mmCIF file of C-alpha atoms in Angstrom:
data_model
loop_
_atom_site.group_PDB
_atom_site.id
_atom_site.type_symbol
_atom_site.label_atom_id
_atom_site.label_comp_id
_atom_site.label_asym_id
_atom_site.label_seq_id
_atom_site.Cartn_x
_atom_site.Cartn_y
_atom_site.Cartn_z
ATOM 1 C CA UNK A 246 -0.004 0.004 -0.003
ATOM 2 C CA UNK A 247 2.842 2.367 0.844
ATOM 3 C CA UNK A 248 4.587 1.881 -2.546
ATOM 4 C CA UNK A 249 1.729 3.286 -4.678
ATOM 5 C CA UNK A 250 1.404 6.253 -2.297
ATOM 6 C CA UNK A 251 5.141 6.988 -2.649
ATOM 7 C CA UNK A 252 4.864 6.833 -6.447
ATOM 8 C CA UNK A 253 1.941 9.292 -6.433
ATOM 9 C CA UNK A 254 3.816 11.697 -4.138
ATOM 10 C CA UNK A 255 6.929 11.461 -6.327
ATOM 11 C CA UNK A 256 4.867 12.242 -9.426
ATOM 12 C CA UNK A 257 3.308 15.276 -7.741
ATOM 13 C CA UNK A 258 6.709 16.539 -6.640
ATOM 14 C CA UNK A 259 8.076 16.213 -10.157
ATOM 15 C CA UNK A 260 5.092 18.053 -11.570
ATOM 16 C CA UNK A 261 5.537 20.904 -9.082
ATOM 17 C CA UNK A 262 9.280 21.066 -9.840
ATOM 18 C CA UNK A 263 8.696 21.161 -13.577
ATOM 19 C CA UNK A 264 6.241 24.031 -13.255
ATOM 20 C CA UNK A 265 8.554 25.968 -10.950
ATOM 21 C CA UNK A 266 11.617 25.575 -13.171
ATOM 22 C CA UNK A 267 9.905 26.075 -16.507
ATOM 23 C CA UNK A 268 10.675 22.527 -17.688
ATOM 24 C CA UNK A 269 7.053 21.542 -18.108
ATOM 25 C CA UNK A 270 6.492 19.195 -21.015
ATOM 26 C CA UNK A 271 10.208 18.534 -21.602
ATOM 27 C CA UNK A 272 9.744 14.912 -22.531
ATOM 28 C CA UNK A 273 6.733 15.774 -24.653
ATOM 29 C CA UNK A 274 8.594 18.551 -26.474
ATOM 30 C CA UNK A 275 11.473 16.213 -27.312
ATOM 31 C CA UNK A 276 9.112 13.694 -28.821
ATOM 32 C CA UNK A 277 7.042 16.245 -30.709
ATOM 33 C CA UNK A 278 9.887 18.391 -32.123
ATOM 34 C CA UNK A 279 9.496 17.260 -35.787
ATOM 35 C CA UNK A 280 6.086 18.925 -35.847
ATOM 36 C CA UNK A 281 7.061 21.905 -33.754
ATOM 37 C CA UNK A 282 6.863 24.480 -36.536
ATOM 38 C CA UNK A 283 9.693 27.006 -36.431
ATOM 39 C CA UNK A 284 11.883 24.794 -34.231
ATOM 40 C CA UNK A 285 11.834 21.952 -36.728
ATOM 41 C CA UNK A 286 12.295 24.301 -39.696
ATOM 42 C CA UNK A 287 15.257 26.005 -38.063
ATOM 43 C CA UNK A 288 16.866 22.603 -37.540
ATOM 44 C CA UNK A 289 16.051 21.594 -41.113
ATOM 45 C CA UNK A 290 17.621 24.769 -42.540
ATOM 46 C CA UNK A 291 20.749 24.304 -40.439
ATOM 47 C CA UNK A 292 21.054 20.718 -41.670
ATOM 48 C CA UNK A 293 20.647 21.918 -45.266
ATOM 49 C CA UNK A 294 23.282 24.630 -44.948
ATOM 50 C CA UNK A 295 25.686 22.171 -43.287
ATOM 51 C CA UNK A 296 25.130 19.765 -46.204
ATOM 52 C CA UNK A 297 23.793 17.107 -43.867
ATOM 53 C CA UNK A 298 20.523 16.967 -45.810
ATOM 54 C CA UNK A 299 21.296 16.187 -49.432
ATOM 55 C CA UNK A 300 19.459 15.663 -52.696
ATOM 56 C CA UNK A 301 16.275 17.164 -51.263
ATOM 57 C CA UNK A 302 13.677 18.011 -53.889
ATOM 58 C CA UNK A 303 11.433 20.482 -52.087
ATOM 59 C CA UNK A 304 11.221 22.498 -48.905
ATOM 60 C CA UNK A 305 8.993 20.742 -46.327
ATOM 61 C CA UNK A 306 5.508 22.209 -46.684
ATOM 62 C CA UNK A 307 5.318 23.012 -42.979
ATOM 63 C CA UNK A 308 8.343 25.252 -43.448
ATOM 64 C CA UNK A 309 6.796 27.558 -46.081
ATOM 65 C CA UNK A 310 6.203 30.484 -43.728
ATOM 66 C CA UNK A 311 9.500 29.934 -41.982
ATOM 67 C CA UNK A 312 11.519 30.078 -45.224
ATOM 68 C CA UNK A 313 9.476 33.031 -46.437
ATOM 69 C CA UNK A 314 10.223 34.941 -43.231
ATOM 70 C CA UNK A 315 13.882 33.980 -43.389
ATOM 71 C CA UNK A 316 14.335 35.083 -47.001
ATOM 72 C CA UNK A 317 12.422 38.398 -46.902
ATOM 73 C CA UNK A 318 12.301 39.254 -43.206
ATOM 74 C CA UNK A 319 15.904 40.379 -42.872
ATOM 75 C CA UNK A 320 17.714 37.338 -41.470
ATOM 76 C CA UNK A 321 18.943 36.183 -44.872
ATOM 77 C CA UNK A 322 20.452 39.609 -45.560
ATOM 78 C CA UNK A 323 22.147 39.626 -42.181
ATOM 79 C CA UNK A 324 23.562 36.155 -42.764
ATOM 80 C CA UNK A 325 24.933 37.214 -46.161
ATOM 81 C CA UNK A 326 26.487 40.317 -44.621
ATOM 82 C CA UNK A 327 28.259 38.202 -42.006
ATOM 83 C CA UNK A 328 29.700 35.935 -44.693
ATOM 84 C CA UNK A 329 30.831 38.991 -46.641
ATOM 85 C CA UNK A 330 32.569 40.356 -43.562
ATOM 86 C CA UNK A 331 34.487 37.106 -43.224
ATOM 87 C CA UNK A 332 35.425 37.165 -46.897
ATOM 88 C CA UNK A 333 36.727 40.714 -46.711
ATOM 89 C CA UNK A 334 38.732 39.858 -43.614
ATOM 90 C CA UNK A 335 40.360 37.034 -45.548
ATOM 91 C CA UNK A 336 40.949 39.166 -48.641
ATOM 92 C CA UNK A 337 42.800 41.741 -46.547
ATOM 93 C CA UNK A 338 45.282 39.017 -45.628
ATOM 94 C CA UNK A 339 45.905 37.801 -49.186
ATOM 95 C CA UNK A 340 49.236 38.765 -50.696
ATOM 96 C CA UNK A 341 48.474 39.121 -54.406
ATOM 97 C CA UNK A 342 51.178 38.231 -56.897
ATOM 98 C CA UNK A 343 50.512 41.293 -59.010
ATOM 99 C CA UNK A 344 50.898 39.381 -62.253
ATOM 100 C CA UNK A 345 47.260 39.789 -63.238
ATOM 101 C CA UNK A 346 46.449 36.155 -62.574
ATOM 102 C CA UNK A 347 45.030 36.426 -59.062
ATOM 103 C CA UNK A 348 41.440 35.225 -59.453
ATOM 104 C CA UNK A 349 38.232 34.984 -57.484
ATOM 105 C CA UNK A 350 35.256 32.922 -58.591
ATOM 106 C CA UNK A 351 31.614 33.759 -57.995
ATOM 107 C CA UNK A 352 28.514 31.809 -58.897
ATOM 108 C CA UNK A 353 25.699 33.892 -60.425
ATOM 109 C CA UNK A 354 22.182 32.745 -59.463
ATOM 110 C CA UNK A 355 21.427 33.483 -55.797
ATOM 111 C CA UNK A 356 25.027 34.476 -55.297
ATOM 112 C CA UNK A 357 25.314 37.663 -57.364
ATOM 113 C CA UNK A 358 21.679 38.085 -58.384
ATOM 114 C CA UNK A 359 18.576 36.856 -56.570
ATOM 115 C CA UNK A 360 15.722 34.651 -57.702
ATOM 116 C CA UNK A 361 13.708 35.136 -54.542
ATOM 117 C CA UNK A 362 10.823 36.830 -56.401
ATOM 118 C CA UNK A 363 10.555 33.852 -58.722
ATOM 119 C CA UNK A 364 10.604 31.427 -55.800
ATOM 120 C CA UNK A 365 7.903 33.417 -54.044
ATOM 121 C CA UNK A 366 5.601 32.129 -56.760
ATOM 122 C CA UNK A 367 6.910 28.632 -56.152
ATOM 123 C CA UNK A 368 6.123 28.826 -52.422
ATOM 124 C CA UNK A 369 9.779 29.410 -51.606
ATOM 125 C CA UNK A 370 10.810 25.977 -52.796
ATOM 126 C CA UNK A 371 7.839 23.979 -51.501
ATOM 127 C CA UNK A 372 6.825 23.374 -55.137
ATOM 128 C CA UNK A 373 9.018 21.087 -57.311
ATOM 129 C CA UNK A 374 11.580 22.599 -59.662
ATOM 130 C CA UNK A 375 9.946 23.937 -62.819
ATOM 131 C CA UNK A 376 12.511 24.239 -65.672
ATOM 132 C CA UNK A 377 10.120 26.001 -68.034
ATOM 133 C CA UNK A 378 9.004 28.411 -65.363
ATOM 134 C CA UNK A 379 12.562 29.304 -64.357
ATOM 135 C CA UNK A 380 13.552 29.724 -67.996
ATOM 136 C CA UNK A 381 10.741 32.217 -68.550
ATOM 137 C CA UNK A 382 11.722 34.101 -65.399
ATOM 138 C CA UNK A 383 15.439 34.239 -66.214
ATOM 139 C CA UNK A 384 14.775 35.432 -69.778
ATOM 140 C CA UNK A 385 13.094 38.534 -68.334
ATOM 141 C CA UNK A 386 16.489 39.627 -67.031
ATOM 142 C CA UNK A 387 14.978 41.131 -63.908
ATOM 143 C CA UNK A 388 16.908 39.394 -61.147
ATOM 144 C CA UNK A 389 17.945 41.997 -58.518
ATOM 145 C CA UNK A 390 21.456 42.178 -57.134
ATOM 146 C CA UNK A 391 22.126 40.732 -53.699
ATOM 147 C CA UNK A 392 23.283 43.983 -52.022
ATOM 148 C CA UNK A 393 25.999 42.540 -49.828
ATOM 149 C CA UNK A 394 27.532 40.576 -52.689
ATOM 150 C CA UNK A 395 27.511 43.596 -54.991
ATOM 151 C CA UNK A 396 29.497 45.525 -52.388
ATOM 152 C CA UNK A 397 31.883 42.580 -52.095
ATOM 153 C CA UNK A 398 32.184 42.275 -55.898
ATOM 154 C CA UNK A 399 33.344 45.877 -56.213
ATOM 155 C CA UNK A 400 35.828 45.527 -53.357
ATOM 156 C CA UNK A 401 37.278 42.382 -54.912
ATOM 157 C CA UNK A 402 37.865 44.243 -58.174
ATOM 158 C CA UNK A 403 39.302 47.251 -56.360
ATOM 159 C CA UNK A 404 41.743 44.947 -54.557
ATOM 160 C CA UNK A 405 43.223 43.829 -57.866
ATOM 161 C CA UNK A 406 41.585 40.408 -58.079
ATOM 162 C CA UNK A 407 40.255 39.158 -61.377
ATOM 163 C CA UNK A 408 36.620 38.247 -60.739
ATOM 164 C CA UNK A 409 35.399 35.340 -62.834
ATOM 165 C CA UNK A 410 31.705 34.478 -62.855
ATOM 166 C CA UNK A 411 30.863 30.801 -63.387
ATOM 167 C CA UNK A 412 27.211 29.862 -63.857
ATOM 168 C CA UNK A 413 25.222 26.776 -64.722
ATOM 169 C CA UNK A 414 23.100 28.814 -67.147
ATOM 170 C CA UNK A 415 23.654 27.851 -70.771
ATOM 171 C CA UNK A 416 25.218 30.342 -73.139
ATOM 172 C CA UNK A 417 22.888 29.766 -76.073
ATOM 173 C CA UNK A 418 19.683 30.443 -74.125
ATOM 174 C CA UNK A 419 20.749 32.889 -71.421
ATOM 175 C CA UNK A 420 23.992 34.439 -72.614
ATOM 176 C CA UNK A 421 23.017 37.991 -73.529
ATOM 177 C CA UNK A 422 20.148 38.358 -71.073
ATOM 178 C CA UNK A 423 22.433 37.299 -68.212
ATOM 179 C CA UNK A 424 25.150 39.786 -69.215
ATOM 180 C CA UNK A 425 22.565 42.548 -69.458
ATOM 181 C CA UNK A 426 20.988 41.588 -66.125
ATOM 182 C CA UNK A 427 24.369 41.635 -64.380
ATOM 183 C CA UNK A 428 25.352 44.936 -65.996
ATOM 184 C CA UNK A 429 22.045 46.579 -65.104
ATOM 185 C CA UNK A 430 22.463 45.512 -61.492
ATOM 186 C CA UNK A 431 25.962 46.970 -61.203
ATOM 187 C CA UNK A 432 28.156 43.948 -61.852
ATOM 188 C CA UNK A 433 30.614 45.691 -64.137
ATOM 189 C CA UNK A 434 34.311 45.008 -64.555
ATOM 190 C CA UNK A 435 34.516 41.263 -64.095
ATOM 191 C CA UNK A 436 37.166 39.354 -66.039
ATOM 192 C CA UNK A 437 34.773 36.983 -67.768
ATOM 193 C CA UNK A 438 31.432 35.219 -67.509
ATOM 194 C CA UNK A 439 31.636 31.471 -68.114
ATOM 195 C CA UNK A 440 28.456 29.635 -69.041
ATOM 196 C CA UNK A 441 27.585 26.115 -70.117
ATOM 197 C CA UNK A 442 28.084 25.233 -73.778
ATOM 198 C CA UNK A 443 26.787 22.262 -75.765
ATOM 199 C CA UNK A 444 29.834 20.302 -74.600
ATOM 200 C CA UNK A 445 28.676 20.666 -70.986
ATOM 201 C CA UNK A 446 25.209 19.247 -71.539
ATOM 202 C CA UNK A 447 24.388 16.487 -69.090
ATOM 203 C CA UNK A 448 27.212 17.247 -66.664
ATOM 204 C CA UNK A 449 26.234 17.755 -63.055
ATOM 205 C CA UNK A 450 27.265 21.001 -61.387
ATOM 206 C CA UNK A 451 30.231 19.556 -59.515
ATOM 207 C CA UNK A 452 31.751 18.040 -62.655
ATOM 208 C CA UNK A 453 31.067 21.084 -64.842
ATOM 209 C CA UNK A 454 32.424 23.656 -62.394
ATOM 210 C CA UNK A 455 35.427 21.498 -61.458
ATOM 211 C CA UNK A 456 36.425 21.324 -65.115
ATOM 212 C CA UNK A 457 36.074 25.082 -65.520
ATOM 213 C CA UNK A 458 38.225 25.773 -62.468
ATOM 214 C CA UNK A 459 40.843 23.256 -63.603
ATOM 215 C CA UNK A 460 40.977 24.960 -66.990
ATOM 216 C CA UNK A 461 41.442 28.358 -65.349
ATOM 217 C CA UNK A 462 44.324 27.051 -63.245
ATOM 218 C CA UNK A 463 45.929 25.537 -66.345
ATOM 219 C CA UNK A 464 45.729 29.008 -67.901
ATOM 220 C CA UNK A 465 47.813 30.245 -64.977
ATOM 221 C CA UNK A 466 45.178 31.690 -62.663
ATOM 222 C CA UNK A 467 45.578 31.388 -58.910
ATOM 223 C CA UNK A 468 42.103 30.940 -57.393
ATOM 224 C CA UNK A 469 42.183 32.708 -54.047
ATOM 225 C CA UNK A 470 38.475 32.319 -53.285
ATOM 226 C CA UNK A 471 35.273 30.718 -54.491
ATOM 227 C CA UNK A 472 31.739 31.754 -53.481
ATOM 228 C CA UNK A 473 28.437 30.012 -54.131
ATOM 229 C CA UNK A 474 25.022 29.354 -52.661
ATOM 230 C CA UNK A 475 25.190 25.626 -53.447
ATOM 231 C CA UNK A 476 27.611 23.053 -52.128
ATOM 232 C CA UNK A 477 28.009 21.881 -55.731
ATOM 233 C CA UNK A 478 29.570 25.291 -56.454
ATOM 234 C CA UNK A 479 32.280 24.549 -53.937
ATOM 235 C CA UNK A 480 32.993 20.840 -54.240
ATOM 236 C CA UNK A 481 35.133 18.795 -56.604
ATOM 237 C CA UNK A 482 38.549 19.689 -57.964
ATOM 238 C CA UNK A 483 40.473 22.979 -57.928
ATOM 239 C CA UNK A 484 38.047 24.604 -55.488
ATOM 240 C CA UNK A 485 40.446 27.442 -54.637
ATOM 241 C CA UNK A 486 42.406 28.534 -51.608
ATOM 242 C CA UNK A 487 39.183 29.166 -49.655
ATOM 243 C CA UNK A 488 35.503 28.567 -50.263
ATOM 244 C CA UNK A 489 32.560 30.498 -48.854
ATOM 245 C CA UNK A 490 28.959 29.243 -48.795
ATOM 246 C CA UNK A 491 26.073 31.696 -48.975
ATOM 247 C CA UNK A 492 22.720 30.578 -47.526
ATOM 248 C CA UNK A 493 19.987 29.193 -49.733
ATOM 249 C CA UNK A 494 17.181 27.120 -48.203
ATOM 250 C CA UNK A 495 14.974 27.303 -51.315
ATOM 251 C CA UNK A 496 16.496 24.665 -53.601
ATOM 252 C CA UNK A 497 19.266 22.102 -54.001
ATOM 253 C CA UNK A 498 21.510 21.719 -57.080
ATOM 254 C CA UNK A 499 23.368 18.374 -57.241
#
């Protein structure tokens, strides 16, 4: 008889302690975290940016509002600015050779210019990738500059680095409209813009960009830095002296 009474008293004491210390529902919250809205979505985004979640096709539908708030509510811009600060700190330490072959590589889409307005119509990545829809959007040439990256771009050029833009867009379809879009948004003075040709058809991003970087190094360029919003921008061969990943929780490019 005494044992059940002790168990009841112990339970009551634990309940009172939990309420007093603010730990009420701890075990429940651990078990229910996957459905806990912003908490789950924050964890999901961190896993995506750390490349622990791979080959994902769409943003989880329960994370639509979270990703929307992240992208347009100011946190994305602050995250980009912090990365830019780290890049500039590194650039200040680089001792350039002065031979005109000191290079820096930037991706284009969602690195230099933003597709966030397009992805707004795709529920910020909750809808599957739509090649025809993105093609129509990109051909408008209306992608805005990412402000922090534009500032960085100009400082890289002012420092004496040769900025080379490498994009997965194909030259035949998007060549002129991409050049015009970049120019209109203030990206002026880069060394060259490299785009996919017919020979690159079917190559995944890692293979394609690795081959481009290898070719640049064979030409004599020293790649001091490499920036992209996708891990596939930064993986493979000849990645450069340092790589920097910009956030992008809206889509994954293998």
